[in-house]
Amino acid sequence: MKISPWTIIVVGLSISLIMISYALFQFFLPNSNQAALFRTWGQELKAEADKLPRAKKRVENAIEQVKEAEAKWDVVVRTKTPPSSVESGGINLAVDRYTLTVHSLRFRDSVQSAINRQMRSGGVTVISGAAVPAPTDDPATILSSYYMYPDSTAMPVAVFDLGQVTVRGTWDQIRANIENWSNMPNYLAVADNVTIVESADRQLTATYDLTVVAFVRGKEISPAIPAGGAAAAAAPGG
């Protein structure tokens, strides 16, 4: 039987389509999908690489901010913290807590003396001063109750909310007295809610609220009271 030319053409086209289909599904499409995956992966890597300079800049900025904060805190440590020893009028929290209760009484007296001196700043007459509260004699709670550590703050600090005080003097004396609290050495002092009245002798009387804060310096904190109540050596702390 003689095969017509059209039959040969149709068979040839069919075979070609089969080969093209095989190549398409076996080679071209999988390779195209794989190429698309590689392109997507490459784009993701580029996007992450583009973030690196910004991330590096953020780290550098954070380091600078830490340095600035440390510099500011260094000023506070040098000017607004009490000495690190009881003998110098400050407090050392590294001693055992039984000793700390005794030392805290001496520290309280030192704070009171400093406030008494500051109260007379500007040449005013003190009508009613401020009394610094005494610490507890309980060694188990002395740190938390008097130095707010670690229950309320991340570092030891004594906050004395002293209520109202009253002074008398001229306008310049009273103004100097109130302003000088911000310059009180070794402590952060805040005088607010000021009221001023004039008496019959034309003297001015000022009443204001007073708060004094003592940031306690030191790298060691007395450890907790062990079982049995025996005193323990100091351990690293805040």
PDB file of C-alpha atoms in Angstrom:
ATOM      1  CA  MET A   1       0.000   0.000   0.000  1.00  0.00           C
ATOM      2  CA  LYS A   2       1.349   3.350  -0.989  1.00  0.00           C
ATOM      3  CA  ILE A   3       1.477   5.999   1.740  1.00  0.00           C
ATOM      4  CA  SER A   4       0.386   9.422   0.657  1.00  0.00           C
ATOM      5  CA  PRO A   5       2.577  12.466   1.272  1.00  0.00           C
ATOM      6  CA  TRP A   6      -0.076  13.974   3.592  1.00  0.00           C
ATOM      7  CA  THR A   7       0.062  10.886   5.791  1.00  0.00           C
ATOM      8  CA  ILE A   8       3.830  11.231   6.061  1.00  0.00           C
ATOM      9  CA  ILE A   9       3.481  14.922   6.965  1.00  0.00           C
ATOM     10  CA  VAL A  10       0.829  14.224   9.634  1.00  0.00           C
ATOM     11  CA  VAL A  11       2.883  11.395  11.179  1.00  0.00           C
ATOM     12  CA  GLY A  12       5.954  13.603  11.165  1.00  0.00           C
ATOM     13  CA  LEU A  13       4.096  16.445  12.852  1.00  0.00           C
ATOM     14  CA  SER A  14       2.689  14.061  15.475  1.00  0.00           C
ATOM     15  CA  ILE A  15       6.117  12.693  16.258  1.00  0.00           C
ATOM     16  CA  SER A  16       7.476  16.235  16.479  1.00  0.00           C
ATOM     17  CA  LEU A  17       4.705  17.297  18.861  1.00  0.00           C
ATOM     18  CA  ILE A  18       5.376  14.254  21.033  1.00  0.00           C
ATOM     19  CA  MET A  19       9.071  15.113  21.194  1.00  0.00           C
ATOM     20  CA  ILE A  20       8.365  18.760  21.890  1.00  0.00           C
ATOM     21  CA  SER A  21       5.875  17.810  24.630  1.00  0.00           C
ATOM     22  CA  TYR A  22       8.370  15.415  26.171  1.00  0.00           C
ATOM     23  CA  ALA A  23      11.107  18.026  26.144  1.00  0.00           C
ATOM     24  CA  LEU A  24       8.737  20.668  27.474  1.00  0.00           C
ATOM     25  CA  PHE A  25       7.542  18.670  30.468  1.00  0.00           C
ATOM     26  CA  GLN A  26      10.763  16.837  31.168  1.00  0.00           C
ATOM     27  CA  PHE A  27      13.336  19.592  30.717  1.00  0.00           C
ATOM     28  CA  PHE A  28      12.099  23.089  29.937  1.00  0.00           C
ATOM     29  CA  LEU A  29       9.309  23.574  32.500  1.00  0.00           C
ATOM     30  CA  PRO A  30      11.200  22.002  35.435  1.00  0.00           C
ATOM     31  CA  ASN A  31      14.257  24.048  34.578  1.00  0.00           C
ATOM     32  CA  SER A  32      12.146  27.187  34.291  1.00  0.00           C
ATOM     33  CA  ASN A  33      10.572  26.539  37.703  1.00  0.00           C
ATOM     34  CA  GLN A  34      13.973  25.895  39.193  1.00  0.00           C
ATOM     35  CA  ALA A  35      15.278  29.070  37.609  1.00  0.00           C
ATOM     36  CA  ALA A  36      12.329  30.977  39.067  1.00  0.00           C
ATOM     37  CA  LEU A  37      13.102  29.538  42.484  1.00  0.00           C
ATOM     38  CA  PHE A  38      16.730  30.574  42.169  1.00  0.00           C
ATOM     39  CA  ARG A  39      15.684  34.042  41.062  1.00  0.00           C
ATOM     40  CA  THR A  40      13.361  34.354  44.077  1.00  0.00           C
ATOM     41  CA  TRP A  41      16.069  33.075  46.422  1.00  0.00           C
ATOM     42  CA  GLY A  42      18.558  35.494  44.922  1.00  0.00           C
ATOM     43  CA  GLN A  43      16.145  38.380  45.413  1.00  0.00           C
ATOM     44  CA  GLU A  44      15.612  37.371  49.047  1.00  0.00           C
ATOM     45  CA  LEU A  45      19.368  37.166  49.637  1.00  0.00           C
ATOM     46  CA  LYS A  46      19.835  40.582  48.030  1.00  0.00           C
ATOM     47  CA  ALA A  47      17.073  42.032  50.211  1.00  0.00           C
ATOM     48  CA  GLU A  48      18.777  40.642  53.314  1.00  0.00           C
ATOM     49  CA  ALA A  49      22.154  41.907  52.134  1.00  0.00           C
ATOM     50  CA  ASP A  50      20.660  45.355  51.620  1.00  0.00           C
ATOM     51  CA  LYS A  51      19.608  45.318  55.271  1.00  0.00           C
ATOM     52  CA  LEU A  52      23.149  44.760  56.536  1.00  0.00           C
ATOM     53  CA  PRO A  53      24.346  48.383  56.205  1.00  0.00           C
ATOM     54  CA  ARG A  54      21.213  49.621  57.977  1.00  0.00           C
ATOM     55  CA  ALA A  55      21.587  47.003  60.696  1.00  0.00           C
ATOM     56  CA  LYS A  56      25.230  47.943  61.137  1.00  0.00           C
ATOM     57  CA  LYS A  57      24.232  51.602  61.396  1.00  0.00           C
ATOM     58  CA  ARG A  58      21.598  50.770  64.023  1.00  0.00           C
ATOM     59  CA  VAL A  59      24.196  48.884  66.052  1.00  0.00           C
ATOM     60  CA  GLU A  60      26.595  51.818  65.804  1.00  0.00           C
ATOM     61  CA  ASN A  61      23.841  54.223  66.884  1.00  0.00           C
ATOM     62  CA  ALA A  62      22.923  51.966  69.806  1.00  0.00           C
ATOM     63  CA  ILE A  63      26.567  51.827  70.921  1.00  0.00           C
ATOM     64  CA  GLU A  64      26.771  55.621  70.786  1.00  0.00           C
ATOM     65  CA  GLN A  65      23.579  55.936  72.822  1.00  0.00           C
ATOM     66  CA  VAL A  66      24.976  53.535  75.425  1.00  0.00           C
ATOM     67  CA  LYS A  67      28.161  55.583  75.619  1.00  0.00           C
ATOM     68  CA  GLU A  68      26.157  58.795  76.024  1.00  0.00           C
ATOM     69  CA  ALA A  69      24.035  57.201  78.755  1.00  0.00           C
ATOM     70  CA  GLU A  70      27.163  55.953  80.526  1.00  0.00           C
ATOM     71  CA  ALA A  71      28.708  59.417  80.337  1.00  0.00           C
ATOM     72  CA  LYS A  72      25.575  60.995  81.793  1.00  0.00           C
ATOM     73  CA  TRP A  73      25.395  58.365  84.515  1.00  0.00           C
ATOM     74  CA  ASP A  74      29.071  58.925  85.315  1.00  0.00           C
ATOM     75  CA  VAL A  75      28.220  62.558  86.064  1.00  0.00           C
ATOM     76  CA  VAL A  76      25.422  61.384  88.354  1.00  0.00           C
ATOM     77  CA  VAL A  77      27.754  58.941  90.112  1.00  0.00           C
ATOM     78  CA  ARG A  78      30.358  61.641  90.712  1.00  0.00           C
ATOM     79  CA  THR A  79      27.957  64.353  91.892  1.00  0.00           C
ATOM     80  CA  LYS A  80      24.681  62.782  93.022  1.00  0.00           C
ATOM     81  CA  THR A  81      25.601  59.623  94.920  1.00  0.00           C
ATOM     82  CA  PRO A  82      26.692  59.357  98.550  1.00  0.00           C
ATOM     83  CA  PRO A  83      30.160  57.997  99.354  1.00  0.00           C
ATOM     84  CA  SER A  84      30.682  54.251  99.266  1.00  0.00           C
ATOM     85  CA  SER A  85      31.718  53.921 102.901  1.00  0.00           C
ATOM     86  CA  VAL A  86      30.009  54.601 106.208  1.00  0.00           C
ATOM     87  CA  GLU A  87      33.106  56.370 107.510  1.00  0.00           C
ATOM     88  CA  SER A  88      32.752  58.947 104.709  1.00  0.00           C
ATOM     89  CA  GLY A  89      29.054  59.493 105.359  1.00  0.00           C
ATOM     90  CA  GLY A  90      27.763  57.001 102.805  1.00  0.00           C
ATOM     91  CA  ILE A  91      26.813  53.338 102.775  1.00  0.00           C
ATOM     92  CA  ASN A  92      28.340  50.057 101.624  1.00  0.00           C
ATOM     93  CA  LEU A  93      25.795  47.350 100.799  1.00  0.00           C
ATOM     94  CA  ALA A  94      28.381  44.575 100.491  1.00  0.00           C
ATOM     95  CA  VAL A  95      28.548  43.905 104.238  1.00  0.00           C
ATOM     96  CA  ASP A  96      26.440  41.176 105.798  1.00  0.00           C
ATOM     97  CA  ARG A  97      22.882  42.243 106.474  1.00  0.00           C
ATOM     98  CA  TYR A  98      23.172  42.249 110.241  1.00  0.00           C
ATOM     99  CA  THR A  99      25.984  44.772 109.955  1.00  0.00           C
ATOM    100  CA  LEU A 100      23.998  46.614 107.276  1.00  0.00           C
ATOM    101  CA  THR A 101      21.183  47.353 109.730  1.00  0.00           C
ATOM    102  CA  VAL A 102      23.690  49.091 112.031  1.00  0.00           C
ATOM    103  CA  HIS A 103      25.445  50.905 109.207  1.00  0.00           C
ATOM    104  CA  SER A 104      22.125  52.054 107.794  1.00  0.00           C
ATOM    105  CA  LEU A 105      21.400  53.889 111.048  1.00  0.00           C
ATOM    106  CA  ARG A 106      24.683  55.772 110.639  1.00  0.00           C
ATOM    107  CA  PHE A 107      23.848  56.418 107.000  1.00  0.00           C
ATOM    108  CA  ARG A 108      20.486  57.822 108.023  1.00  0.00           C
ATOM    109  CA  ASP A 109      22.228  60.238 110.408  1.00  0.00           C
ATOM    110  CA  SER A 110      24.593  61.328 107.614  1.00  0.00           C
ATOM    111  CA  VAL A 111      21.663  62.005 105.288  1.00  0.00           C
ATOM    112  CA  GLN A 112      19.943  63.977 108.033  1.00  0.00           C
ATOM    113  CA  SER A 113      23.038  66.110 108.595  1.00  0.00           C
ATOM    114  CA  ALA A 114      23.339  66.817 104.867  1.00  0.00           C
ATOM    115  CA  ILE A 115      19.676  67.849 104.679  1.00  0.00           C
ATOM    116  CA  ASN A 116      20.004  70.075 107.744  1.00  0.00           C
ATOM    117  CA  ARG A 117      22.900  71.919 106.103  1.00  0.00           C
ATOM    118  CA  GLN A 118      21.029  72.270 102.845  1.00  0.00           C
ATOM    119  CA  MET A 119      17.901  73.528 104.610  1.00  0.00           C
ATOM    120  CA  ARG A 120      19.783  76.662 105.687  1.00  0.00           C
ATOM    121  CA  SER A 121      21.039  77.351 102.167  1.00  0.00           C
ATOM    122  CA  GLY A 122      20.448  80.893 101.011  1.00  0.00           C
ATOM    123  CA  GLY A 123      20.503  82.275 104.525  1.00  0.00           C
ATOM    124  CA  VAL A 124      16.883  81.443 105.382  1.00  0.00           C
ATOM    125  CA  THR A 125      15.539  80.682 108.836  1.00  0.00           C
ATOM    126  CA  VAL A 126      14.218  77.126 109.129  1.00  0.00           C
ATOM    127  CA  ILE A 127      10.747  77.080 110.685  1.00  0.00           C
ATOM    128  CA  SER A 128      10.083  73.364 110.274  1.00  0.00           C
ATOM    129  CA  GLY A 129      12.644  70.986 108.836  1.00  0.00           C
ATOM    130  CA  ALA A 130      12.606  67.428 107.568  1.00  0.00           C
ATOM    131  CA  ALA A 131      13.164  64.227 109.516  1.00  0.00           C
ATOM    132  CA  VAL A 132      14.758  61.333 107.652  1.00  0.00           C
ATOM    133  CA  PRO A 133      13.062  58.045 108.590  1.00  0.00           C
ATOM    134  CA  ALA A 134      15.107  55.412 110.387  1.00  0.00           C
ATOM    135  CA  PRO A 135      15.741  52.059 108.710  1.00  0.00           C
ATOM    136  CA  THR A 136      14.342  48.777 109.913  1.00  0.00           C
ATOM    137  CA  ASP A 137      16.389  46.643 112.282  1.00  0.00           C
ATOM    138  CA  ASP A 138      15.307  43.486 110.444  1.00  0.00           C
ATOM    139  CA  PRO A 139      18.273  42.156 108.422  1.00  0.00           C
ATOM    140  CA  ALA A 140      15.982  40.076 106.227  1.00  0.00           C
ATOM    141  CA  THR A 141      14.130  43.136 104.894  1.00  0.00           C
ATOM    142  CA  ILE A 142      16.679  45.952 105.191  1.00  0.00           C
ATOM    143  CA  LEU A 143      17.551  45.932 101.474  1.00  0.00           C
ATOM    144  CA  SER A 144      13.983  45.850 100.196  1.00  0.00           C
ATOM    145  CA  SER A 145      12.492  48.256 102.726  1.00  0.00           C
ATOM    146  CA  TYR A 146      15.207  50.925 102.892  1.00  0.00           C
ATOM    147  CA  TYR A 147      17.019  50.571  99.559  1.00  0.00           C
ATOM    148  CA  MET A 148      14.117  49.280  97.440  1.00  0.00           C
ATOM    149  CA  TYR A 149      16.272  46.437  96.115  1.00  0.00           C
ATOM    150  CA  PRO A 150      15.477  44.257  94.280  1.00  0.00           C
ATOM    151  CA  ASP A 151      11.714  44.457  94.795  1.00  0.00           C
ATOM    152  CA  SER A 152      11.103  47.896  93.282  1.00  0.00           C
ATOM    153  CA  THR A 153      14.242  48.943  91.434  1.00  0.00           C
ATOM    154  CA  ALA A 154      16.995  47.403  89.341  1.00  0.00           C
ATOM    155  CA  MET A 155      19.641  49.111  91.468  1.00  0.00           C
ATOM    156  CA  PRO A 156      19.746  50.100  95.154  1.00  0.00           C
ATOM    157  CA  VAL A 157      18.247  53.509  95.852  1.00  0.00           C
ATOM    158  CA  ALA A 158      16.968  55.142  99.016  1.00  0.00           C
ATOM    159  CA  VAL A 159      14.023  57.486  98.461  1.00  0.00           C
ATOM    160  CA  PHE A 160      13.102  59.818 101.301  1.00  0.00           C
ATOM    161  CA  ASP A 161       9.734  61.508 100.815  1.00  0.00           C
ATOM    162  CA  LEU A 162      10.118  64.095 103.579  1.00  0.00           C
ATOM    163  CA  GLY A 163       6.829  65.941 103.249  1.00  0.00           C
ATOM    164  CA  GLN A 164       6.530  69.694 103.794  1.00  0.00           C
ATOM    165  CA  VAL A 165       9.229  71.992 105.115  1.00  0.00           C
ATOM    166  CA  THR A 166       8.918  75.697 105.942  1.00  0.00           C
ATOM    167  CA  VAL A 167      11.542  78.425 105.764  1.00  0.00           C
ATOM    168  CA  ARG A 168      11.469  82.205 106.261  1.00  0.00           C
ATOM    169  CA  GLY A 169      13.489  85.002 104.692  1.00  0.00           C
ATOM    170  CA  THR A 170      13.620  87.580 101.949  1.00  0.00           C
ATOM    171  CA  TRP A 171      12.555  86.827  98.410  1.00  0.00           C
ATOM    172  CA  ASP A 172      16.157  86.381  97.295  1.00  0.00           C
ATOM    173  CA  GLN A 173      16.946  84.123 100.253  1.00  0.00           C
ATOM    174  CA  ILE A 174      13.921  81.909  99.640  1.00  0.00           C
ATOM    175  CA  ARG A 175      14.557  81.709  95.915  1.00  0.00           C
ATOM    176  CA  ALA A 176      18.170  80.726  96.514  1.00  0.00           C
ATOM    177  CA  ASN A 177      17.113  78.161  99.107  1.00  0.00           C
ATOM    178  CA  ILE A 178      14.693  76.446  96.725  1.00  0.00           C
ATOM    179  CA  GLU A 179      17.020  76.571  93.727  1.00  0.00           C
ATOM    180  CA  ASN A 180      19.981  75.243  95.681  1.00  0.00           C
ATOM    181  CA  TRP A 181      18.277  71.911  96.324  1.00  0.00           C
ATOM    182  CA  SER A 182      19.061  70.988  92.713  1.00  0.00           C
ATOM    183  CA  ASN A 183      22.753  71.494  93.526  1.00  0.00           C
ATOM    184  CA  MET A 184      22.770  69.433  96.707  1.00  0.00           C
ATOM    185  CA  PRO A 185      25.949  67.329  96.680  1.00  0.00           C
ATOM    186  CA  ASN A 186      25.759  63.525  96.891  1.00  0.00           C
ATOM    187  CA  TYR A 187      21.970  63.417  96.587  1.00  0.00           C
ATOM    188  CA  LEU A 188      19.212  64.160  94.105  1.00  0.00           C
ATOM    189  CA  ALA A 189      16.826  66.565  95.853  1.00  0.00           C
ATOM    190  CA  VAL A 190      13.528  67.913  94.549  1.00  0.00           C
ATOM    191  CA  ALA A 191      11.592  70.830  96.053  1.00  0.00           C
ATOM    192  CA  ASP A 192       8.120  71.383  94.576  1.00  0.00           C
ATOM    193  CA  ASN A 193       4.589  72.566  95.377  1.00  0.00           C
ATOM    194  CA  VAL A 194       5.938  75.862  96.700  1.00  0.00           C
ATOM    195  CA  THR A 195       3.656  78.345  98.432  1.00  0.00           C
ATOM    196  CA  ILE A 196       4.904  81.730  99.688  1.00  0.00           C
ATOM    197  CA  VAL A 197       3.064  84.078 102.050  1.00  0.00           C
ATOM    198  CA  GLU A 198       4.038  87.435 103.552  1.00  0.00           C
ATOM    199  CA  SER A 199       3.865  87.871 107.322  1.00  0.00           C
ATOM    200  CA  ALA A 200       3.060  91.027 109.289  1.00  0.00           C
ATOM    201  CA  ASP A 201       6.746  91.919 109.631  1.00  0.00           C
ATOM    202  CA  ARG A 202       7.031  91.789 105.817  1.00  0.00           C
ATOM    203  CA  GLN A 203       9.045  88.599 106.015  1.00  0.00           C
ATOM    204  CA  LEU A 204       8.224  85.889 103.497  1.00  0.00           C
ATOM    205  CA  THR A 205       7.447  82.362 104.570  1.00  0.00           C
ATOM    206  CA  ALA A 206       7.788  79.522 102.033  1.00  0.00           C
ATOM    207  CA  THR A 207       6.423  76.010 102.369  1.00  0.00           C
ATOM    208  CA  TYR A 208       7.309  73.265  99.927  1.00  0.00           C
ATOM    209  CA  ASP A 209       7.447  69.493  99.569  1.00  0.00           C
ATOM    210  CA  LEU A 210      10.874  67.901  99.754  1.00  0.00           C
ATOM    211  CA  THR A 211      12.088  64.581  98.363  1.00  0.00           C
ATOM    212  CA  VAL A 212      15.682  63.366  98.592  1.00  0.00           C
ATOM    213  CA  VAL A 213      16.995  60.403  96.603  1.00  0.00           C
ATOM    214  CA  ALA A 214      20.231  58.543  97.327  1.00  0.00           C
ATOM    215  CA  PHE A 215      21.553  56.399  94.457  1.00  0.00           C
ATOM    216  CA  VAL A 216      23.755  53.831  96.158  1.00  0.00           C
ATOM    217  CA  ARG A 217      26.992  53.066  94.318  1.00  0.00           C
ATOM    218  CA  GLY A 218      28.847  49.768  94.583  1.00  0.00           C
ATOM    219  CA  LYS A 219      29.342  46.545  92.639  1.00  0.00           C
ATOM    220  CA  GLU A 220      28.455  44.107  95.412  1.00  0.00           C
ATOM    221  CA  ILE A 221      25.257  43.510  97.350  1.00  0.00           C
ATOM    222  CA  SER A 222      24.947  41.649 100.609  1.00  0.00           C
ATOM    223  CA  PRO A 223      23.425  38.201  99.981  1.00  0.00           C
ATOM    224  CA  ALA A 224      20.196  37.026 101.520  1.00  0.00           C
ATOM    225  CA  ILE A 225      20.177  35.702 105.080  1.00  0.00           C
ATOM    226  CA  PRO A 226      20.892  31.959 104.841  1.00  0.00           C
ATOM    227  CA  ALA A 227      18.917  29.302 106.637  1.00  0.00           C
ATOM    228  CA  GLY A 228      19.668  29.371 110.344  1.00  0.00           C
ATOM    229  CA  GLY A 229      20.268  33.135 110.386  1.00  0.00           C
ATOM    230  CA  ALA A 230      24.045  33.059 110.096  1.00  0.00           C
ATOM    231  CA  ALA A 231      25.715  36.045 108.520  1.00  0.00           C
ATOM    232  CA  ALA A 232      27.222  35.460 105.078  1.00  0.00           C
ATOM    233  CA  ALA A 233      29.968  37.059 103.064  1.00  0.00           C
ATOM    234  CA  ALA A 234      29.130  39.542 100.327  1.00  0.00           C
ATOM    235  CA  ALA A 235      28.290  38.233  96.868  1.00  0.00           C
ATOM    236  CA  PRO A 236      28.277  39.992  93.491  1.00  0.00           C
ATOM    237  CA  GLY A 237      25.193  42.101  92.996  1.00  0.00           C
ATOM    238  CA  GLY A 238      23.814  45.140  91.222  1.00  0.00           C
TER     239      GLY A 238
END
